N, C-alpha and C. Protein backbone atom coordinates (compact mmCIF):
# COMPACT_ATOMS: atom_id res chain seq x y z
N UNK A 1 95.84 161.69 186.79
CA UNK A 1 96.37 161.51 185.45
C UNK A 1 97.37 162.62 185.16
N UNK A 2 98.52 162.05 184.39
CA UNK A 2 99.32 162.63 184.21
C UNK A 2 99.35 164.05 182.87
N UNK A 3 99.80 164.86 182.51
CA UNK A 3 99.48 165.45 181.38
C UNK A 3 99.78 164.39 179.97
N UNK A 4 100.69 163.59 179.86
CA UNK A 4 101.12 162.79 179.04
C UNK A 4 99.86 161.81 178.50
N UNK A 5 99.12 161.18 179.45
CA UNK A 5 98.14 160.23 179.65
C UNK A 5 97.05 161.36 178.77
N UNK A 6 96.72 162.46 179.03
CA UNK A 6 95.70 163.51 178.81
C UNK A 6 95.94 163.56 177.10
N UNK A 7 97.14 164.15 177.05
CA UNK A 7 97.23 164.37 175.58
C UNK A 7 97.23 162.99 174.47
N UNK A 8 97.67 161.80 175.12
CA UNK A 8 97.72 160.68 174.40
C UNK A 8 95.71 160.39 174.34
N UNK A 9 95.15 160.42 175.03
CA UNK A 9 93.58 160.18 175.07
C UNK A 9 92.97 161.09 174.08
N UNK A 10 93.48 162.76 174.18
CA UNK A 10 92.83 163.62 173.34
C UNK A 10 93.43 163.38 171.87
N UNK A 11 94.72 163.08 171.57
CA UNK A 11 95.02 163.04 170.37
C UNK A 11 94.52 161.64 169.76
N UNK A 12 94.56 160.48 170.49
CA UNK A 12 93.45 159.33 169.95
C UNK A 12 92.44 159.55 169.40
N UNK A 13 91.47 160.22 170.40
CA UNK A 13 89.84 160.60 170.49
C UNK A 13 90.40 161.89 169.11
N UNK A 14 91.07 162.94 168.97
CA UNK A 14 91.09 163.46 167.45
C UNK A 14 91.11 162.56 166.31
N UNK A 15 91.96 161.30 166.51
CA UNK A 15 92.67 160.67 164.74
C UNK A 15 91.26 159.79 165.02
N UNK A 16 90.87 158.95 166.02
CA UNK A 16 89.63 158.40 165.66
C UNK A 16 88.60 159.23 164.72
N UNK A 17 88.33 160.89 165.02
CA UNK A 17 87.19 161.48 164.81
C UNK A 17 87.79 161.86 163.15
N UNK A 18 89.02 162.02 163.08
CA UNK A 18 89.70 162.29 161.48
C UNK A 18 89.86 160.41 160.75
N UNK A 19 89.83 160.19 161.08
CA UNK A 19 89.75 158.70 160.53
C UNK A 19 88.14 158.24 160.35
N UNK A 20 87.30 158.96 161.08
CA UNK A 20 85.80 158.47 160.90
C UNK A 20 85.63 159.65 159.67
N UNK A 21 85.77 161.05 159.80
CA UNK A 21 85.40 162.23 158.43
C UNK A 21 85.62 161.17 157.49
N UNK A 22 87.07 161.13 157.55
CA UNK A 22 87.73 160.52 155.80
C UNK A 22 87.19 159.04 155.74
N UNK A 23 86.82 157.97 156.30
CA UNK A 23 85.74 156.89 156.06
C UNK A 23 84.36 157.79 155.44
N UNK A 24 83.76 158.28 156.42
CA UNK A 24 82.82 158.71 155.73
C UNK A 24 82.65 159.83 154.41
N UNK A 25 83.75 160.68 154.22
CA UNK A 25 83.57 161.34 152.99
C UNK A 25 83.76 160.47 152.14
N UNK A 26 84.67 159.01 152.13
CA UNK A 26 85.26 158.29 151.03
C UNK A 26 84.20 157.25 150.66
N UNK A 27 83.06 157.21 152.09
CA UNK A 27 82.10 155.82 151.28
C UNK A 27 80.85 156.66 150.71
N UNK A 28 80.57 158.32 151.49
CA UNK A 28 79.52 158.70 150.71
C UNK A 28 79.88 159.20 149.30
N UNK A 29 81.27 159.17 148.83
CA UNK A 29 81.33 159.48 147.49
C UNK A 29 81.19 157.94 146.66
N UNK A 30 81.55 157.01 147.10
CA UNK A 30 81.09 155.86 146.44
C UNK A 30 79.89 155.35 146.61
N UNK A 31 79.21 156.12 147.23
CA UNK A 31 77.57 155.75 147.36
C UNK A 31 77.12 156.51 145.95
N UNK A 32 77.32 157.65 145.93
CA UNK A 32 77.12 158.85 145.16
C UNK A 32 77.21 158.43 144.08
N UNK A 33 78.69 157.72 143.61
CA UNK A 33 78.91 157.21 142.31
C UNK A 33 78.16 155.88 141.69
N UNK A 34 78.04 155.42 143.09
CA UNK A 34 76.83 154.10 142.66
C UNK A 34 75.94 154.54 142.16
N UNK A 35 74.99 155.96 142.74
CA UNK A 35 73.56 156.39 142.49
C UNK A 35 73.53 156.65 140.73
N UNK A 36 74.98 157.36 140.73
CA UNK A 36 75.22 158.09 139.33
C UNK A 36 74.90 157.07 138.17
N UNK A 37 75.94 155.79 138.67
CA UNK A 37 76.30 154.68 137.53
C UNK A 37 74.81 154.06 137.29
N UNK A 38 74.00 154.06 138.50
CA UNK A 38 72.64 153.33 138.04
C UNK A 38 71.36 153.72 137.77
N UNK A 39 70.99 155.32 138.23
CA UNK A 39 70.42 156.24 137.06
C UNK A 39 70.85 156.77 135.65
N UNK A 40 71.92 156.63 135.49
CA UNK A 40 72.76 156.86 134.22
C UNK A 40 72.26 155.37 133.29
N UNK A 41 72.55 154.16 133.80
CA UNK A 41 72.04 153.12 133.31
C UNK A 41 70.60 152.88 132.79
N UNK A 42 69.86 153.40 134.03
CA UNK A 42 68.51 154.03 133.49
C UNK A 42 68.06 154.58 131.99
N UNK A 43 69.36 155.78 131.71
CA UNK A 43 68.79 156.90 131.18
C UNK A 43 69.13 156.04 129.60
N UNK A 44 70.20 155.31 129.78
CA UNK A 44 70.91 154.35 128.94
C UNK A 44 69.85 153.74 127.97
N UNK A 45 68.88 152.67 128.71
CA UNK A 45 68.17 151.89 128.56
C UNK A 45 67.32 152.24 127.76
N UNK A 46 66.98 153.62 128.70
CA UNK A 46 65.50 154.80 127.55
C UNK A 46 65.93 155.27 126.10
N UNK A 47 67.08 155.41 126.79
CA UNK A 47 68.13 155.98 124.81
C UNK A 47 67.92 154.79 124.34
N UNK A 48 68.36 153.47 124.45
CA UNK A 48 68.03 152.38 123.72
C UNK A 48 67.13 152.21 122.68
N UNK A 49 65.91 152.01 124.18
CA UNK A 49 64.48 152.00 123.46
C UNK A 49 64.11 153.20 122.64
N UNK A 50 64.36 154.41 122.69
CA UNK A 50 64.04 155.44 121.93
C UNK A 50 64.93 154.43 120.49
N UNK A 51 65.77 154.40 120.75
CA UNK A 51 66.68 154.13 119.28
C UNK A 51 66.05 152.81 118.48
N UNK A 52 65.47 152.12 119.38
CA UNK A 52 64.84 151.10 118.68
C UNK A 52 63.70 151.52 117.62
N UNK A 53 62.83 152.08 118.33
CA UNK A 53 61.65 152.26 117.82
C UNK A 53 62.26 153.55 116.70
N UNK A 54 62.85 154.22 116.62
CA UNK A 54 63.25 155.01 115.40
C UNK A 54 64.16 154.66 114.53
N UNK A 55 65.00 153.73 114.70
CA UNK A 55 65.40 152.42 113.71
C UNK A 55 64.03 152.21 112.90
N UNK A 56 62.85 151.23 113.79
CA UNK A 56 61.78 150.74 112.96
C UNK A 56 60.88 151.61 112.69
N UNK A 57 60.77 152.66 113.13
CA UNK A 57 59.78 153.86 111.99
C UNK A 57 60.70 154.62 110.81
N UNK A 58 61.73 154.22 110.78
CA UNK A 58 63.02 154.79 109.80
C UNK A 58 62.47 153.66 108.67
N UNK A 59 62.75 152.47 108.72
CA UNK A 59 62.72 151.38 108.13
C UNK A 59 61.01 151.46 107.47
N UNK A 60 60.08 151.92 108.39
CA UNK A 60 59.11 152.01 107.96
C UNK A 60 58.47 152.97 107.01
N UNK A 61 58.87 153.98 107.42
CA UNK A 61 58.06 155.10 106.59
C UNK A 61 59.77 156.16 105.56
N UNK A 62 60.75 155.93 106.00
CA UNK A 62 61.83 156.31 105.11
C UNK A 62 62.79 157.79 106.13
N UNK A 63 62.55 158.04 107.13
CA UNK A 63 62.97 158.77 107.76
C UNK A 63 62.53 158.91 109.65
N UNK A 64 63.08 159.51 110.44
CA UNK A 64 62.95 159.52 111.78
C UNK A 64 61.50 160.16 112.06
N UNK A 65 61.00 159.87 112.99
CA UNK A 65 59.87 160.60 113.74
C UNK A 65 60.50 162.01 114.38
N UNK A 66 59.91 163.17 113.43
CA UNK A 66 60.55 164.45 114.13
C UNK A 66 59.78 164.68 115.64
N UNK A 67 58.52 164.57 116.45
CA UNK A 67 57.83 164.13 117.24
C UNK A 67 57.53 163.13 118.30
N UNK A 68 57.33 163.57 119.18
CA UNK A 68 56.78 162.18 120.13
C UNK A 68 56.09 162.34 119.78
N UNK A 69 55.16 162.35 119.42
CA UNK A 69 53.58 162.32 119.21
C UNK A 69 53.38 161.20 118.11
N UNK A 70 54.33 161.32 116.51
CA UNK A 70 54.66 160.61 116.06
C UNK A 70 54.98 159.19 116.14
N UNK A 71 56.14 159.42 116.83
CA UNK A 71 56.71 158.02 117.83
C UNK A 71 56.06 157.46 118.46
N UNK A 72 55.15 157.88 119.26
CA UNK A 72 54.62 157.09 120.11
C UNK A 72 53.22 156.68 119.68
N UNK A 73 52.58 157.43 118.72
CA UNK A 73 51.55 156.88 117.50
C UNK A 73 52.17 155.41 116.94
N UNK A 74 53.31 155.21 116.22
CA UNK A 74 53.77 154.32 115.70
C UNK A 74 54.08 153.10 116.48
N UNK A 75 54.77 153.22 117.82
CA UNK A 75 54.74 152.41 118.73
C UNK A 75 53.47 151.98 119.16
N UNK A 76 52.48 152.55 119.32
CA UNK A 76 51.00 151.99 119.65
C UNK A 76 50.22 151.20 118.74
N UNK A 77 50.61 151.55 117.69
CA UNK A 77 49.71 151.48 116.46
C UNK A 77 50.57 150.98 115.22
N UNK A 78 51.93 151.12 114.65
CA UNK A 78 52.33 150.59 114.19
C UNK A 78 52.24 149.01 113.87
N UNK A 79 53.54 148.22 112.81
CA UNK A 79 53.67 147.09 112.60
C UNK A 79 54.80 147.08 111.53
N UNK A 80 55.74 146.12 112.17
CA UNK A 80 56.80 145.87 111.32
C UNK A 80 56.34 144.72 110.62
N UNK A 81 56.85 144.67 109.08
CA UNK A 81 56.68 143.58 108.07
C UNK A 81 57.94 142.45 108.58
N UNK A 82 57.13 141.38 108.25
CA UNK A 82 58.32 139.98 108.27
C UNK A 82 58.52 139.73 106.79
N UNK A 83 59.89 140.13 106.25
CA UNK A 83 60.51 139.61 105.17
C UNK A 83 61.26 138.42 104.81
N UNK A 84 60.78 137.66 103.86
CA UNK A 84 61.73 136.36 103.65
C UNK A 84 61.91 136.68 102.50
N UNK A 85 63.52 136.54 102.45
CA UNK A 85 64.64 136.70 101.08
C UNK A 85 64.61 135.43 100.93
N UNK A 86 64.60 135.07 99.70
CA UNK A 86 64.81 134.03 99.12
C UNK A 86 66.23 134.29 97.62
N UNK A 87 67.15 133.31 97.66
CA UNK A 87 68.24 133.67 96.61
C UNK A 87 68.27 132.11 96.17
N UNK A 88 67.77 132.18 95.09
CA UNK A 88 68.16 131.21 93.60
C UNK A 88 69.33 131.21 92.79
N UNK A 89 69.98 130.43 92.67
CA UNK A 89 71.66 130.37 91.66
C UNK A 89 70.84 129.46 90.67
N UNK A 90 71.15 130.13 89.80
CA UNK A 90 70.88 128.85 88.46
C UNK A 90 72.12 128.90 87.49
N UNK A 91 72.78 127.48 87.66
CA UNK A 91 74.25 127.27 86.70
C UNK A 91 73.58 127.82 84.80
N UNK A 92 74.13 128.81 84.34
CA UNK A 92 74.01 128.57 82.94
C UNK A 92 75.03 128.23 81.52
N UNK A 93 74.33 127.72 81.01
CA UNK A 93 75.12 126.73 79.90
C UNK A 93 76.71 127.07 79.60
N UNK A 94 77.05 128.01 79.92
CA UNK A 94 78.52 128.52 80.06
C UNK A 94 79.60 128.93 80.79
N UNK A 95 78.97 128.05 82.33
CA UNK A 95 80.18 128.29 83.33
C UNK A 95 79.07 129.79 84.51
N UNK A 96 78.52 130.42 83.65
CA UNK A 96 78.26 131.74 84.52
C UNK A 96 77.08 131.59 85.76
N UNK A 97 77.08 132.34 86.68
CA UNK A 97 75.85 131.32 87.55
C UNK A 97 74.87 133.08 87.69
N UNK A 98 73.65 132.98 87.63
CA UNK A 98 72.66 133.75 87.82
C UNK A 98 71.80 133.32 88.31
N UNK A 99 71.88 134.89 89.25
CA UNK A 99 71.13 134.65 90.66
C UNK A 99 69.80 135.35 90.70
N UNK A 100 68.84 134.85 91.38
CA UNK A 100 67.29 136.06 91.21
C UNK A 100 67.07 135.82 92.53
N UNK A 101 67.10 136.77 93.11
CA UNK A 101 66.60 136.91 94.70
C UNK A 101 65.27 137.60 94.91
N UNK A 102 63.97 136.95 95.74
CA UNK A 102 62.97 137.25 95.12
C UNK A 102 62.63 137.52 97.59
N UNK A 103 61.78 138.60 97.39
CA UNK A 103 61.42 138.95 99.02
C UNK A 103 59.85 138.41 99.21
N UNK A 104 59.66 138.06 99.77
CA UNK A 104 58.11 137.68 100.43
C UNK A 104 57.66 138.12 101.60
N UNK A 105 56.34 138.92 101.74
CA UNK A 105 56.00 139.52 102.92
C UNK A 105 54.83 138.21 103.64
N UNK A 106 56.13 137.91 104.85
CA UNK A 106 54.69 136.56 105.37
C UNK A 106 54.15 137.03 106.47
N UNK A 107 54.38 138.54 106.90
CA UNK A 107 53.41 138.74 107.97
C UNK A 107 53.48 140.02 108.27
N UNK A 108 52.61 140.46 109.63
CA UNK A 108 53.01 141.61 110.65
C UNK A 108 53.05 141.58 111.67
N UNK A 109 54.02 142.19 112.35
CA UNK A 109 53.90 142.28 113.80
C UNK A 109 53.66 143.69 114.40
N UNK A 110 53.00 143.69 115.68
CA UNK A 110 53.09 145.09 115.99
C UNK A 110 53.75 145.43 116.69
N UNK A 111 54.62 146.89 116.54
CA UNK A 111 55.55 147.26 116.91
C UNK A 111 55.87 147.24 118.19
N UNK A 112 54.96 147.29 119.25
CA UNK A 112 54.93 147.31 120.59
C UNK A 112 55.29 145.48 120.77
N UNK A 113 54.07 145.11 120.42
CA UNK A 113 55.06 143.13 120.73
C UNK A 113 56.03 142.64 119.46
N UNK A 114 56.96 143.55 118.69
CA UNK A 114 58.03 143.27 118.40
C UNK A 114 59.09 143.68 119.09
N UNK A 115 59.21 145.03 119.57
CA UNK A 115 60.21 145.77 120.42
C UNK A 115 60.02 145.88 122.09
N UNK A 116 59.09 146.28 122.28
CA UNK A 116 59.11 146.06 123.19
C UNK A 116 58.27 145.10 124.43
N UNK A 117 58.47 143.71 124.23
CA UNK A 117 57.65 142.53 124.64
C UNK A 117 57.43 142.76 126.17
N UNK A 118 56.48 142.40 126.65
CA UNK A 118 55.86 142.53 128.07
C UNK A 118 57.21 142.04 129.00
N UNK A 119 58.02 140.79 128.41
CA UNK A 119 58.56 139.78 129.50
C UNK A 119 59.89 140.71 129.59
N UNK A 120 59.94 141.52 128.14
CA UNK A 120 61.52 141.85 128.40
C UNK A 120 61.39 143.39 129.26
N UNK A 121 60.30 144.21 129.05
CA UNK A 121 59.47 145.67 129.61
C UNK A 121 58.59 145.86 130.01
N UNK A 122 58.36 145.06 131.35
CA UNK A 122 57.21 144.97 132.16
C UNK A 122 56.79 146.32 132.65
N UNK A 123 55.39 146.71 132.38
CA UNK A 123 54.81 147.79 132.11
C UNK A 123 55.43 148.81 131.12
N UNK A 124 55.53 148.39 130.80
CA UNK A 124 55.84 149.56 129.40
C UNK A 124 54.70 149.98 129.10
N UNK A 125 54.72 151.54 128.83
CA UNK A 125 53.53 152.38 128.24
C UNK A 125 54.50 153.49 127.37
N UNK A 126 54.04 153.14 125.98
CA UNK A 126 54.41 154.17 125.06
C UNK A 126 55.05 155.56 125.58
N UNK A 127 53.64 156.39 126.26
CA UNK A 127 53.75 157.89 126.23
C UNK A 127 54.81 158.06 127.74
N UNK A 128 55.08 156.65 127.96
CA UNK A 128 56.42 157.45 128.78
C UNK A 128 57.80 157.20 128.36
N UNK A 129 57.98 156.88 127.13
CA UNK A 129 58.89 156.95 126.56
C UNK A 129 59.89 157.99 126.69
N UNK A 130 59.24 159.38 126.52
CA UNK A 130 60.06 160.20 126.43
C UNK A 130 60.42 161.02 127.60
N UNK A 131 60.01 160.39 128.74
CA UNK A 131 60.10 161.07 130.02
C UNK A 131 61.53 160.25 130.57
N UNK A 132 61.96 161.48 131.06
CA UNK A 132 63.06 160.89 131.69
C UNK A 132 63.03 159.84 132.68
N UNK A 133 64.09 158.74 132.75
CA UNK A 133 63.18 157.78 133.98
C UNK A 133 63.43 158.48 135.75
N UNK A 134 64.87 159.42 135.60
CA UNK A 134 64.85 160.32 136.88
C UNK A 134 64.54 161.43 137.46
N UNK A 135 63.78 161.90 136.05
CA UNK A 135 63.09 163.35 136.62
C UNK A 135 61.78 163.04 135.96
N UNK A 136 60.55 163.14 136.61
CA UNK A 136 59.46 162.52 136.30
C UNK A 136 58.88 164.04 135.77
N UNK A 137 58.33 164.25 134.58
CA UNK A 137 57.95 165.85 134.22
C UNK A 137 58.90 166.48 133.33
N UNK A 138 60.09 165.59 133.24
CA UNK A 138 60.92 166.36 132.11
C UNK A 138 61.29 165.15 131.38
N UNK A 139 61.66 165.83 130.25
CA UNK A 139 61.93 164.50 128.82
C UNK A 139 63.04 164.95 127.95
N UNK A 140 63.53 163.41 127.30
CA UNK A 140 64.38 164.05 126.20
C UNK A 140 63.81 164.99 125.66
N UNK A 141 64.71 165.41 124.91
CA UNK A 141 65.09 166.61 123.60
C UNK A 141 64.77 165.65 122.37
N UNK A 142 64.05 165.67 121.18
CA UNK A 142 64.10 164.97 119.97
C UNK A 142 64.36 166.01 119.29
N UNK A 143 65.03 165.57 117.86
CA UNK A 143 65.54 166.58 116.77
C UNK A 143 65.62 165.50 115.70
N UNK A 144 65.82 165.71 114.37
CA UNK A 144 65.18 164.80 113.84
C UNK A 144 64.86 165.77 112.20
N UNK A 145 65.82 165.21 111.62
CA UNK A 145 65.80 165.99 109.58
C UNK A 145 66.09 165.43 109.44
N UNK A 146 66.00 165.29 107.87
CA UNK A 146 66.03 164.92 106.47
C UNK A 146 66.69 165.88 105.76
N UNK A 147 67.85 165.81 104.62
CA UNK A 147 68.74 166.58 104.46
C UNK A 147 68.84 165.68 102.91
N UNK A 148 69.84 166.34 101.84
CA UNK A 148 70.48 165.78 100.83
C UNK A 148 72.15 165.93 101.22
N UNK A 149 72.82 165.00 101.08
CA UNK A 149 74.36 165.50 101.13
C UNK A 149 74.91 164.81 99.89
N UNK A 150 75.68 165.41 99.03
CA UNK A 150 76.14 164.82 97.93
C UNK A 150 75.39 164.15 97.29
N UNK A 151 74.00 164.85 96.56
CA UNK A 151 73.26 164.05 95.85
C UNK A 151 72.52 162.92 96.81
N UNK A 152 72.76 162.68 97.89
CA UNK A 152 72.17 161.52 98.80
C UNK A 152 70.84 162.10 99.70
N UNK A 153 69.61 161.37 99.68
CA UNK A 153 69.11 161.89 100.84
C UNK A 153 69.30 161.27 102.19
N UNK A 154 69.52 162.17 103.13
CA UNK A 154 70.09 161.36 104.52
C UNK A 154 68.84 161.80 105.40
N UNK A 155 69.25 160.81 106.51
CA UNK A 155 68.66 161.50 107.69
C UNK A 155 69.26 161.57 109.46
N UNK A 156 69.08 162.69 109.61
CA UNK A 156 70.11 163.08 110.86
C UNK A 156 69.25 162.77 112.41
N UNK A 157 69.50 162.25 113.43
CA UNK A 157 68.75 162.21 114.26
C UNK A 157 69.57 162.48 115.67
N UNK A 158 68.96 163.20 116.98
CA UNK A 158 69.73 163.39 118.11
C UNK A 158 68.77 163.03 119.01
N UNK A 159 69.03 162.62 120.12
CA UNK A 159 68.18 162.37 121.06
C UNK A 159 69.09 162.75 122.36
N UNK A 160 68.76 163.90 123.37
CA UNK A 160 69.50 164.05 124.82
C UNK A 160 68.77 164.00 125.99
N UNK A 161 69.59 163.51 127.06
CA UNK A 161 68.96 163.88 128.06
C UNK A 161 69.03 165.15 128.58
N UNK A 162 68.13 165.59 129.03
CA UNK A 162 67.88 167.33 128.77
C UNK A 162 68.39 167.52 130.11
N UNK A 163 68.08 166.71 131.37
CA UNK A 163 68.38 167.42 133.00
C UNK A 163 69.40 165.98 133.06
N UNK A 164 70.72 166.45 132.93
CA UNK A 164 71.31 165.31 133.63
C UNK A 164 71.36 164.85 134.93
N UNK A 165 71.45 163.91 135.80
CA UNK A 165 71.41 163.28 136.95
C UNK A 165 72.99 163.95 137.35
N UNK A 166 73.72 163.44 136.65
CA UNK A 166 75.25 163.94 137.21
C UNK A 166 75.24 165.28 136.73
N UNK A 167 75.27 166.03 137.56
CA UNK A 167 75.56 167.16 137.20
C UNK A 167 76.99 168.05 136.34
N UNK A 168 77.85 167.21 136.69
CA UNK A 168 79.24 167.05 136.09
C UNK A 168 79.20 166.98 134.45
N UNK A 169 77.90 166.49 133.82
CA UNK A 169 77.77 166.31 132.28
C UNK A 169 77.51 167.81 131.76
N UNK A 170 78.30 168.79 131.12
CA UNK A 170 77.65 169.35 130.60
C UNK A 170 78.02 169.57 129.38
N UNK A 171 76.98 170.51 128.05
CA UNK A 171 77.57 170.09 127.03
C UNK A 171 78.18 170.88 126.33
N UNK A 172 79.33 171.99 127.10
CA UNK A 172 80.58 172.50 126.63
C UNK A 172 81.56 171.81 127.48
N UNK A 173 81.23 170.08 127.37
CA UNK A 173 82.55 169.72 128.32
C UNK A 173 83.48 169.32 126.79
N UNK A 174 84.41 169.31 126.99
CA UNK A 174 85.77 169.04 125.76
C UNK A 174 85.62 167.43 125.72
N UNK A 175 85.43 166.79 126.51
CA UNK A 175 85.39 165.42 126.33
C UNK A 175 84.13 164.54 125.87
N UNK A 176 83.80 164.58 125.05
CA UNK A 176 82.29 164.01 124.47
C UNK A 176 81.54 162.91 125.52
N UNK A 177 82.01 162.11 125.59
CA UNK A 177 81.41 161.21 126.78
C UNK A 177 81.01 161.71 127.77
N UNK A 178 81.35 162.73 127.99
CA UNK A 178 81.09 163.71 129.40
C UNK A 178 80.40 164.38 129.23
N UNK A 179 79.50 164.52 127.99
CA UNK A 179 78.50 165.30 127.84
C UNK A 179 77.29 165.09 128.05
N UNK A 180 75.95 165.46 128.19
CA UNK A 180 74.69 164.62 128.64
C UNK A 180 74.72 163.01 127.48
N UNK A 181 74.01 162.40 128.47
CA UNK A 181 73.86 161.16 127.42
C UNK A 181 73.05 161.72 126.24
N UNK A 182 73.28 160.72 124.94
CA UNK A 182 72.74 161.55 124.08
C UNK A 182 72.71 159.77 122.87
N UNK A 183 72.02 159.67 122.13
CA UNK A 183 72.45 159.18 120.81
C UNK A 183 72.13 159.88 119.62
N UNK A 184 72.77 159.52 118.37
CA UNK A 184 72.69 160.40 117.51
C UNK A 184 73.89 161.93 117.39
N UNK A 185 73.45 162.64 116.06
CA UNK A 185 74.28 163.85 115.79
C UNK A 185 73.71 164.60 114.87
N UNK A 186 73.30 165.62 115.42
CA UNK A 186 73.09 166.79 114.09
C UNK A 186 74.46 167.10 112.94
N UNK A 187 75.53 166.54 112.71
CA UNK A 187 75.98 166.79 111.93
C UNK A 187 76.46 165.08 110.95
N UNK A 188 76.43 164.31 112.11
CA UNK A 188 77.09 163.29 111.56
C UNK A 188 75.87 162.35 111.30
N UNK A 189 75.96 161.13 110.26
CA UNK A 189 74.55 160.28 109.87
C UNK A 189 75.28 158.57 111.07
N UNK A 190 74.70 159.29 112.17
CA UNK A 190 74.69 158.14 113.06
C UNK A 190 73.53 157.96 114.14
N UNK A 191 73.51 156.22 114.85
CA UNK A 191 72.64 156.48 115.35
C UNK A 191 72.90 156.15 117.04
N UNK A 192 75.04 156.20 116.86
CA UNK A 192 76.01 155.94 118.34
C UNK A 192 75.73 156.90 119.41
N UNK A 193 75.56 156.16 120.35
CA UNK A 193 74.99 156.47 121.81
C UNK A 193 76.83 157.00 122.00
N UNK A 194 76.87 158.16 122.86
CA UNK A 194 77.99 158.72 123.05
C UNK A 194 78.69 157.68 124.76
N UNK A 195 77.74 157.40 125.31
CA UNK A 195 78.76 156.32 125.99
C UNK A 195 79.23 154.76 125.70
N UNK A 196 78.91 154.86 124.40
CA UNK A 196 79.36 153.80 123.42
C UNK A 196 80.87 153.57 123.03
């Protein structure tokens, strides 16, 4: 073999071995990002359900569960009321129409088979609500007041994920979405999931 033949074999056998790196750095970062997008989805789901059930203990008792202990009392043991509005128009003798809207309580349900039904959260158990679904031993953050603003009483609620999965989230990033998942705001009266 000639030297020509030599160097054409070795420089092949190099771009093959640089063409296999960059395949493989380029599919294990889209593996990576898969893992991200579908524990993140995870963490999504749990913010959900957290937000559900503090919607209906809001509705219930007039403010957020500052507590899991709370929360997950209410989820076990709770019951949301079934309300029927009823609205009456009655024409009177002069053109004007008056209305009496009258509410009826025709039942209860309990909070666990209103929110969270077996078929839609197979095994669902309350007290793991607040556990993260990717780090088993660590849990959201709850926070959770009652405040007056302008004569109003409000109530403020935050919920985060405390160990993010992506490590890339943190929460002096400038871009809010990029911060741990989270719903809620200690300053603002909301109850928007920040990858919303």
């Amino acid at each position: 073999m000639n030297l020509t033949k030599i160097l054409t074999v070795v420089i092949f056998a190099g771009a093959l071995a640089v063409g296999y790196l960059l395949y493989d750095s380029i599919d294990s970062t889209i593996e990576k990002e898969k893992e991200i997008t579908r524990v993140e989805n995870l963490v999504k789901e749990k913010l959900e359900m957290i937000r559900s059930a503090q919607i209906a203990y809001q509705n219930t008792y007039g403010d957020y569960a500052d507590t899991w202990e709370k929360l997950i009392h209410y989820v076990d043991s709770g019951e949301i009321f079934l309300i029927q509005r009823t609205e009456t128009i009655e024409m009177l003798a002069y053109g004007a129409e008056k209305s009496t809207i009258t509410y009826d309580t025709l039942g209860a349900v309990a909070v666990k088979d209103s929110l969270f039904k077996q078929k839609d959260f197979p095994g669902f158990t309350s007290d793991k609500l607040p556990e993260l679904p990717h780090a088993p031993g660590k849990y959201f953050s709850l926070w959770a007041k009652d405040s007056v603003r302008s004569g109003v009483n409000v109530d403020y609620i935050e919920v985060v994920d405390t160990f993010p999965f992506d490590r890339t989230r943190t929460e002096d990033n400038d871009i809010e979405n990029r911060r741990p998942l989270r719903f809620g705001s200690r300053t603002e009266i909301t109850t928007a999931g920040n990858w919303q």
